[in-house]
Short mmCIF file of C-alpha atoms in Angstrom, two decimals:
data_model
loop_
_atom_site.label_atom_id
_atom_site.label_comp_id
_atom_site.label_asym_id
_atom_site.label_seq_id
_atom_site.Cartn_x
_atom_site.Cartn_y
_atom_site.Cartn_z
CA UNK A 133 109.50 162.25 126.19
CA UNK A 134 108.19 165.36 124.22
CA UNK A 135 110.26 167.18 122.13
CA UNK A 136 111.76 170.60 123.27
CA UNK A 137 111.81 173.66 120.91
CA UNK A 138 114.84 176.57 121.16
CA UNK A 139 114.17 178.82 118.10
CA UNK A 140 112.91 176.03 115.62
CA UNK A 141 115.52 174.19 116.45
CA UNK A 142 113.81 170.67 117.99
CA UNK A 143 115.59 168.65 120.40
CA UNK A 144 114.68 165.13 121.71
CA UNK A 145 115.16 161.50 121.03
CA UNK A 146 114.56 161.69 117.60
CA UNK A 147 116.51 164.61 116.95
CA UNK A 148 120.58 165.76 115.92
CA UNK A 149 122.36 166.41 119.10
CA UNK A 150 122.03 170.59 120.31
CA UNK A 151 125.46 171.56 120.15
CA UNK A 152 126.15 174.72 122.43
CA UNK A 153 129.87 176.34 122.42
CA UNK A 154 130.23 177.85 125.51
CA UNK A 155 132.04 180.94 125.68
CA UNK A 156 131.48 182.34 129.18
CA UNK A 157 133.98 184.75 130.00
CA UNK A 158 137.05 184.36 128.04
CA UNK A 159 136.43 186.72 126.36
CA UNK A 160 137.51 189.06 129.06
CA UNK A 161 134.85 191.59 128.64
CA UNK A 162 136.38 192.29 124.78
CA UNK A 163 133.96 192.67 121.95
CA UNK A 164 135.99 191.88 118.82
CA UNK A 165 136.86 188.67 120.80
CA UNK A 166 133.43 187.54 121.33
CA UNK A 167 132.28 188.16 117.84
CA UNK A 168 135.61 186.31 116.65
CA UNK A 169 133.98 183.62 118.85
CA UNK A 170 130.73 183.59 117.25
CA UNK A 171 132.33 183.60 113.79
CA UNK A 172 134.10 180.08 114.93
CA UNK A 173 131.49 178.84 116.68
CA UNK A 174 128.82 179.34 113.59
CA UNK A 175 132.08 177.71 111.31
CA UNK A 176 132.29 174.76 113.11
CA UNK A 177 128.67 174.00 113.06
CA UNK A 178 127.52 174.35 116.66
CA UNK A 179 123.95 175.18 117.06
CA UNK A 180 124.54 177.74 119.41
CA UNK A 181 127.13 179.98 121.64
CA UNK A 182 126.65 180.74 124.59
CA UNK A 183 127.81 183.52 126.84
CA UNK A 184 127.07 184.73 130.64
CA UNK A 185 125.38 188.03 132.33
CA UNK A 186 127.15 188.58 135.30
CA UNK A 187 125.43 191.45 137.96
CA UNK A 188 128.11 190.81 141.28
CA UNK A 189 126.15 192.93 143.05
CA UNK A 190 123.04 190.43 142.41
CA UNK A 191 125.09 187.02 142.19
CA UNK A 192 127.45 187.27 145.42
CA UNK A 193 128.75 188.60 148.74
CA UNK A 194 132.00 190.63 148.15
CA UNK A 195 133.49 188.20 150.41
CA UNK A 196 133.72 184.35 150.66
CA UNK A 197 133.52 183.38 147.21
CA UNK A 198 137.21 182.08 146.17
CA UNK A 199 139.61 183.92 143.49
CA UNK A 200 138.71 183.45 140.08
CA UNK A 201 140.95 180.71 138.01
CA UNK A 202 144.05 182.43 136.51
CA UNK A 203 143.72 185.61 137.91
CA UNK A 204 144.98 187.21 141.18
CA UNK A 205 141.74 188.57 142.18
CA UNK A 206 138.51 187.47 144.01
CA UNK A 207 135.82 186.65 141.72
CA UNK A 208 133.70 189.33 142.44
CA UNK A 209 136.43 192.24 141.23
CA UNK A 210 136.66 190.04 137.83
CA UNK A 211 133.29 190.53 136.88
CA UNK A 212 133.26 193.77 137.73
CA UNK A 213 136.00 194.41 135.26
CA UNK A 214 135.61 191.65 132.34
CA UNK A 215 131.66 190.32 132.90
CA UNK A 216 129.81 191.96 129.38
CA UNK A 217 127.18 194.66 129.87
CA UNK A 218 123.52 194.10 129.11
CA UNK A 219 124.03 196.46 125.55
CA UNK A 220 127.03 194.03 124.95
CA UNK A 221 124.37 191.41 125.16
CA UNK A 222 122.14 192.78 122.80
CA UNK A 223 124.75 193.64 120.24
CA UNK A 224 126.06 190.06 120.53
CA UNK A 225 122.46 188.93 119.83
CA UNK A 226 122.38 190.84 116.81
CA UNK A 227 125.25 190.13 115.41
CA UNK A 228 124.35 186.29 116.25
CA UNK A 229 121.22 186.85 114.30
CA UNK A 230 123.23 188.14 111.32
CA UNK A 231 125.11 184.90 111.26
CA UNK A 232 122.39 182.32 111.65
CA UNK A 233 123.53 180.91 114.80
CA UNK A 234 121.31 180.80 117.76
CA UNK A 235 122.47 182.90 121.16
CA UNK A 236 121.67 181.85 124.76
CA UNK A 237 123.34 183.14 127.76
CA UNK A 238 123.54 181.92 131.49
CA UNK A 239 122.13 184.17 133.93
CA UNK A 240 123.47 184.22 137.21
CA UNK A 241 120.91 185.72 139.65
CA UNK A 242 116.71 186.44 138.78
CA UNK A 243 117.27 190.16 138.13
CA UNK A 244 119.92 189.04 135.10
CA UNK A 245 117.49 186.33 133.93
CA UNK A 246 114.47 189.09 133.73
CA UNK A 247 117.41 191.68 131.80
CA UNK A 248 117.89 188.84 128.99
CA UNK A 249 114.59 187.73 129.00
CA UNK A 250 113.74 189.08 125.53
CA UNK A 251 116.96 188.13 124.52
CA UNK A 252 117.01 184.51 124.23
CA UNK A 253 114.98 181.97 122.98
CA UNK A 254 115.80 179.76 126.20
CA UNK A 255 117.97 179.74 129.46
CA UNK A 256 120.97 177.81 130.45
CA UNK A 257 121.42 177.55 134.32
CA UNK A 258 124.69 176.44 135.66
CA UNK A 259 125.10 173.82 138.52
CA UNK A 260 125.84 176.14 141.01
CA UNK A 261 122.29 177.68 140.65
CA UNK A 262 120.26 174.06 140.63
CA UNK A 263 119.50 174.64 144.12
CA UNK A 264 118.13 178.25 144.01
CA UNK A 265 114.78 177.40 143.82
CA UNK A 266 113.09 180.73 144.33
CA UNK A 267 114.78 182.21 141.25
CA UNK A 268 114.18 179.16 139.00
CA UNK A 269 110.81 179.39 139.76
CA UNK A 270 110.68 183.05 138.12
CA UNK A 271 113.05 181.66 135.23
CA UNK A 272 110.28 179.18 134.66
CA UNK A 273 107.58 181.20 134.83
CA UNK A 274 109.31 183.32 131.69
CA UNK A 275 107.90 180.64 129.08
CA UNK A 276 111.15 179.70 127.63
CA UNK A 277 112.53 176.38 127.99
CA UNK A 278 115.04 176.12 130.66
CA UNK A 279 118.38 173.75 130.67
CA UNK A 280 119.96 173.01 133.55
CA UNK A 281 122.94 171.71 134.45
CA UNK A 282 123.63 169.19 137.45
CA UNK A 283 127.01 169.14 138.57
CA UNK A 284 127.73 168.62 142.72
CA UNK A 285 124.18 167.54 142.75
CA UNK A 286 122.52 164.03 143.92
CA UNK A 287 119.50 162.51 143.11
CA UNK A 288 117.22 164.07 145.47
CA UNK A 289 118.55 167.79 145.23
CA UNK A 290 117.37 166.98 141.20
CA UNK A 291 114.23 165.79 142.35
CA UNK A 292 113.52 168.84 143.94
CA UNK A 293 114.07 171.08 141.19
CA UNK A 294 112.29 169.24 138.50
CA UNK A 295 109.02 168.73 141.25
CA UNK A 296 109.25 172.52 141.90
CA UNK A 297 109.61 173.84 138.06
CA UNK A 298 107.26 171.29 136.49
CA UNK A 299 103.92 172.47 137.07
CA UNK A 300 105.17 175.72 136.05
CA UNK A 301 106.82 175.22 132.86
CA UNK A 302 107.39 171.66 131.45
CA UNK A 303 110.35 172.67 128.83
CA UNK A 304 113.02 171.46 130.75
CA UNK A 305 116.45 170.16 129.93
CA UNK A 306 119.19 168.42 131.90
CA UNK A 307 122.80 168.16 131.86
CA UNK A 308 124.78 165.91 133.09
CA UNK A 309 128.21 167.44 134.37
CA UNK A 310 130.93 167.54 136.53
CA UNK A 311 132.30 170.17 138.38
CA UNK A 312 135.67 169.91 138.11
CA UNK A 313 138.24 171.98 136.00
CA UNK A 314 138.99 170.16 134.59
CA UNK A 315 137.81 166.80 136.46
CA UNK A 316 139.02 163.22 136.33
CA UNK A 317 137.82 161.07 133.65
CA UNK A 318 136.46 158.40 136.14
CA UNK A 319 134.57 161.39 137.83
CA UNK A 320 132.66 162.36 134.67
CA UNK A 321 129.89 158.88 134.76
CA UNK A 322 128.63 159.45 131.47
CA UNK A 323 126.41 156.05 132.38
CA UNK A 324 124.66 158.79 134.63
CA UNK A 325 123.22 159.97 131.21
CA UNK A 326 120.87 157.16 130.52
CA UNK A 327 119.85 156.92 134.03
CA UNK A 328 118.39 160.88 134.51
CA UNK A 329 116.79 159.75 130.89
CA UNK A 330 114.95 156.93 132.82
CA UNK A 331 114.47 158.95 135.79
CA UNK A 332 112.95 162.14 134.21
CA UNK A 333 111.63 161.73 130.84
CA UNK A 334 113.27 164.70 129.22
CA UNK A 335 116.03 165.75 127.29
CA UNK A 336 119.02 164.69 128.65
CA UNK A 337 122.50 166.61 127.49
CA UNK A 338 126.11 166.47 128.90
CA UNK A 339 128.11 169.81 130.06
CA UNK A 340 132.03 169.22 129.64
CA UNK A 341 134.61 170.28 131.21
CA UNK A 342 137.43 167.91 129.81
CA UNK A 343 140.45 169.31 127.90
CA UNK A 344 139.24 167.25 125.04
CA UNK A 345 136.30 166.49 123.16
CA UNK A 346 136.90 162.62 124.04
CA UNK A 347 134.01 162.55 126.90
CA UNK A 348 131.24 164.76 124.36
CA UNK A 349 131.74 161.62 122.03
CA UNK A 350 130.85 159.35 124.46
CA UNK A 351 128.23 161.19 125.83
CA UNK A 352 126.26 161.43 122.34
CA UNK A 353 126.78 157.55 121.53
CA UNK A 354 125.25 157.37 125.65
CA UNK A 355 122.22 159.63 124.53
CA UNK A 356 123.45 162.67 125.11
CA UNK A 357 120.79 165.32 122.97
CA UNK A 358 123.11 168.62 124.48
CA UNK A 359 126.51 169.11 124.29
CA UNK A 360 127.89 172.34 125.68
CA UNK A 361 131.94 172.71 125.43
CA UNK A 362 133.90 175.84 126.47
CA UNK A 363 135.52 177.51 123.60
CA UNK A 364 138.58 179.60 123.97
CA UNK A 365 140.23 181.09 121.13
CA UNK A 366 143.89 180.23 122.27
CA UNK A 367 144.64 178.41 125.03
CA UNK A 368 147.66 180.36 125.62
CA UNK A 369 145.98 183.45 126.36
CA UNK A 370 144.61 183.71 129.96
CA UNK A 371 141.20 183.19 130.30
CA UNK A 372 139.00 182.05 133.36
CA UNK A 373 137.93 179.04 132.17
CA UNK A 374 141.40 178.45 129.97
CA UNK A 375 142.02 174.85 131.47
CA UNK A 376 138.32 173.26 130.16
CA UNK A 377 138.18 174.70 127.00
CA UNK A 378 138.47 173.91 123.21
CA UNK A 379 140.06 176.17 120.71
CA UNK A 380 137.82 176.86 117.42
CA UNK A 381 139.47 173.59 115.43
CA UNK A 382 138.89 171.33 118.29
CA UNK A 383 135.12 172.64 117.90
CA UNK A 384 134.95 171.99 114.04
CA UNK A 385 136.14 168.43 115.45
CA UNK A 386 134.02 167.61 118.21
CA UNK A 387 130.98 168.82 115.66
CA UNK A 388 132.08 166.64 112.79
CA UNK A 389 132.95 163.55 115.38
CA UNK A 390 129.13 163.90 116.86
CA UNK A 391 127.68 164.56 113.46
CA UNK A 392 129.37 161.15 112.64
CA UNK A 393 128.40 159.07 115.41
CA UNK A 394 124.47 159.89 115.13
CA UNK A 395 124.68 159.08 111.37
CA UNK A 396 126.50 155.40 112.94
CA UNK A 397 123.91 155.10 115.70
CA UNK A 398 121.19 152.67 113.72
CA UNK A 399 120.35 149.36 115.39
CA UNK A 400 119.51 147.13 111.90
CA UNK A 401 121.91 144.49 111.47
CA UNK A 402 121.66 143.90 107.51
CA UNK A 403 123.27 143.25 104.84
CA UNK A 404 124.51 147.22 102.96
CA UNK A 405 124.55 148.12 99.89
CA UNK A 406 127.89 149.10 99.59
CA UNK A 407 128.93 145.50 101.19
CA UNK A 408 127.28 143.25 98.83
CA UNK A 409 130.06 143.40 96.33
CA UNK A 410 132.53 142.32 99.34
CA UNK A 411 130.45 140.14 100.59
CA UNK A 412 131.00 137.87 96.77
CA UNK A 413 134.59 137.33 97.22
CA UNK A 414 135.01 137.82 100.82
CA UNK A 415 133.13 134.92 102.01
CA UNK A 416 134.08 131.58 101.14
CA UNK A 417 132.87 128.41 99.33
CA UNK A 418 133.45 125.63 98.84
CA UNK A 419 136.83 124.69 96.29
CA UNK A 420 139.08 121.94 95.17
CA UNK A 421 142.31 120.81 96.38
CA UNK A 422 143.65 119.13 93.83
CA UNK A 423 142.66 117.50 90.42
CA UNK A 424 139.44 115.05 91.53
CA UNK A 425 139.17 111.70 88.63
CA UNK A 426 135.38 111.10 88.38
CA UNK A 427 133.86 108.84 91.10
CA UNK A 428 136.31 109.72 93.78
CA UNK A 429 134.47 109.74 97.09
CA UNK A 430 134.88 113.38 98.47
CA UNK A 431 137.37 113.97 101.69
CA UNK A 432 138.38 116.85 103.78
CA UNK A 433 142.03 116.33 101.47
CA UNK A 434 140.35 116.84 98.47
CA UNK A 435 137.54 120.32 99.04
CA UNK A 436 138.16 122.95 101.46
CA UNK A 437 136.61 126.63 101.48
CA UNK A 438 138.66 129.02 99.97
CA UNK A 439 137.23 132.63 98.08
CA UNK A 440 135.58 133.78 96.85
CA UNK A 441 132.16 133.65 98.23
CA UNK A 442 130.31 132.93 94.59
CA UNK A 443 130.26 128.99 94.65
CA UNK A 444 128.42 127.08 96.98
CA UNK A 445 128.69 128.33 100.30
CA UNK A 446 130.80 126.78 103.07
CA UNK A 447 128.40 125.63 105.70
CA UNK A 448 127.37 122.92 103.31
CA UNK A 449 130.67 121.46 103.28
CA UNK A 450 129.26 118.23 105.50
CA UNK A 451 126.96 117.56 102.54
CA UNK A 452 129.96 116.93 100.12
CA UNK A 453 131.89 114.83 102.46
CA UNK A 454 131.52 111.80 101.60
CA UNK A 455 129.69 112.17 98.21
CA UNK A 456 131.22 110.79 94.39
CA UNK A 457 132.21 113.26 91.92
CA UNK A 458 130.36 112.93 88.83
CA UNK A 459 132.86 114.28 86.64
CA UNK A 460 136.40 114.81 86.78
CA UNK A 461 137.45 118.15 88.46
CA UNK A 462 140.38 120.26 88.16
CA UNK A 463 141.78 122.02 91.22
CA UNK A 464 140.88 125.07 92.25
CA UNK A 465 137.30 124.45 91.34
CA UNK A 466 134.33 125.98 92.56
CA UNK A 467 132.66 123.01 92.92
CA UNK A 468 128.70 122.62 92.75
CA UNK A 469 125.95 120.40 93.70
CA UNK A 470 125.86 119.11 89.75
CA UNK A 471 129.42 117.86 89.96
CA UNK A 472 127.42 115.19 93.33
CA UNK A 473 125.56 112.34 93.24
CA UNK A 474 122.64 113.09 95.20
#
């Protein structure tokens, strides 16, 4: 698997996990609230935020595509009133750029790919365009690295995508996700994440669309090298994607959880530093029972293992047994092989 690059920032096996708050549009087309966004986003440690160019005109028919979530209008008339305009792009760009935190967006049809093009240093595609071949194929042809997401997919529909976008650009990314809002926990098959590892031999990430950062934790300890989580900067305020998304201290959270779990993730059983001193009085030896008169043949009544771990250690119990003190012995000795005859 070769490493993928999104503004020096290296993802891959050997890599931290790419954490991407997702901001799509709850924002509701307000500036101040996307920057406020960015601000918690770069505070919490996520790699990137992410937001969405929307062009209705480009992305749907007026009619047939369902209302949007929370609000009493069809889809199409909310992104003509809330989706950000290409100069709200840029300005969010700079302003990410000021900050030091890296700024994708999701376009939604090919002619608001080409209008962000020299906008981002990569592009996130959502699951409902993994099928729209003939656009992906001018995505990839843009020579940025491309991460796409796989929700109400199978197999085969994957296969596809990967077959057609491979010989034309071999920085690609996939998510696992589910695409539900918010879905069922036994819908979510993080186990799927090893598998498109196996099957593809790229960088595999997981899109979320739980409540709760729960899932994104079990993703990274899976393999997960992406996370993307919707951000919302109160979940009381409406918002279209209000019931999948994190407010900004549930994002410091999830960052300092996966930041955690990849420091926990080694596979060297050894003995740590910082047990060693434990390990002297927490294992046991092997002690007296009671006060032992010299020549006294030893008995399970007379030595046991107690701690500390400093005397002789208790798996050699079985050589005592048996054996004549050489000495007398108080109780609550550490015995030794000297106090034997061997």
């Amino acid at each position: 698997m070769k490493d993928i690059i999104i503004q020096s920032r290296k993802i891959g096996k050997h890599h931290p996990c790419f954490i991407i708050a997702e901001g799509c549009d709850n924002h509701l087309g307000n500036m101040d609230t996307a920057k406020e966004m960015v601000r918690h986003a770069k505070s919490a440690g996520a790699d990137a935020i992410k937001f969405q160019h929307h062009l209705p005109d480009e992305e749907m028919l007026r009619d047939g595509v369902p209302m949007s979530a929370n609000f009493n209008m069809p889809l199409y008339e909310f992104l003509q009133l809330y989706a950000l305009t290409l100069d709200q792009h840029r300005e969010l760009k700079r302003y990410c750029d000021e900050l030091g935190i890296i700024y994708l967006c999701t376009p939604f049809s090919k002619k608001a790919a080409l209008e962000i093009a020299d906008l981002v240093p990569a592009f996130k595609i959502g699951s409902g365009e993994l099928t729209d071949i003939p656009s992906l194929k001018v995505i990839a042809s843009l020579g940025k690295p491309v991460i796409l997401s796989s929700g109400m997919s199978v197999y085969e529909e994957i296969d596809e995508t990967i077959n057609a976008l491979k010989p034309i650009n071999e920085d690609l990314l996939l998510m696992n996700c589910t695409s539900e809002y918010p879905p069922k926990y036994e819908d979510i098959n993080l186990g799927v994440i090893k598998k498109l590892e196996e099957r593809y031999d790229i960088p595999i990430g997981h899109s979320d669309h739980t409540p709760d950062i729960y899932t994104c934790f079990g993703a990274v300890a899976m393999g997960a090298k992406l996370i993307e989580k919707h951000i919302i900067l109160d979940r009381k305020q409406p918002g279209p994607d209000q019931s999948v998304s994190i407010e900004p201290f549930e994002l410091y959270q999830m960052v300092s959880g996966i930041r955690k779990i990849e420091a926990a993730m080694g596979a060297e059983k050894k003995i740590n530093d910082l047990e060693k001193p434990i390990r002297s009085w927490a294992h046991r030896s092997i002690v007296t029972l009671k006060d032992i008169p010299a020549g006294t043949l030893l008995t399970e009544e007379l030595i046991w293992t107690k701690r500390p771990g400093t005397g002789v250690p208790a798996k050699h119990i079985d050589s005592f047994i048996g054996k004549k003190v050489t000495k007398d012995l108080t109780k609550d000795y550490l015995i030794t092989w000297d106090d034997i005859e061997r």
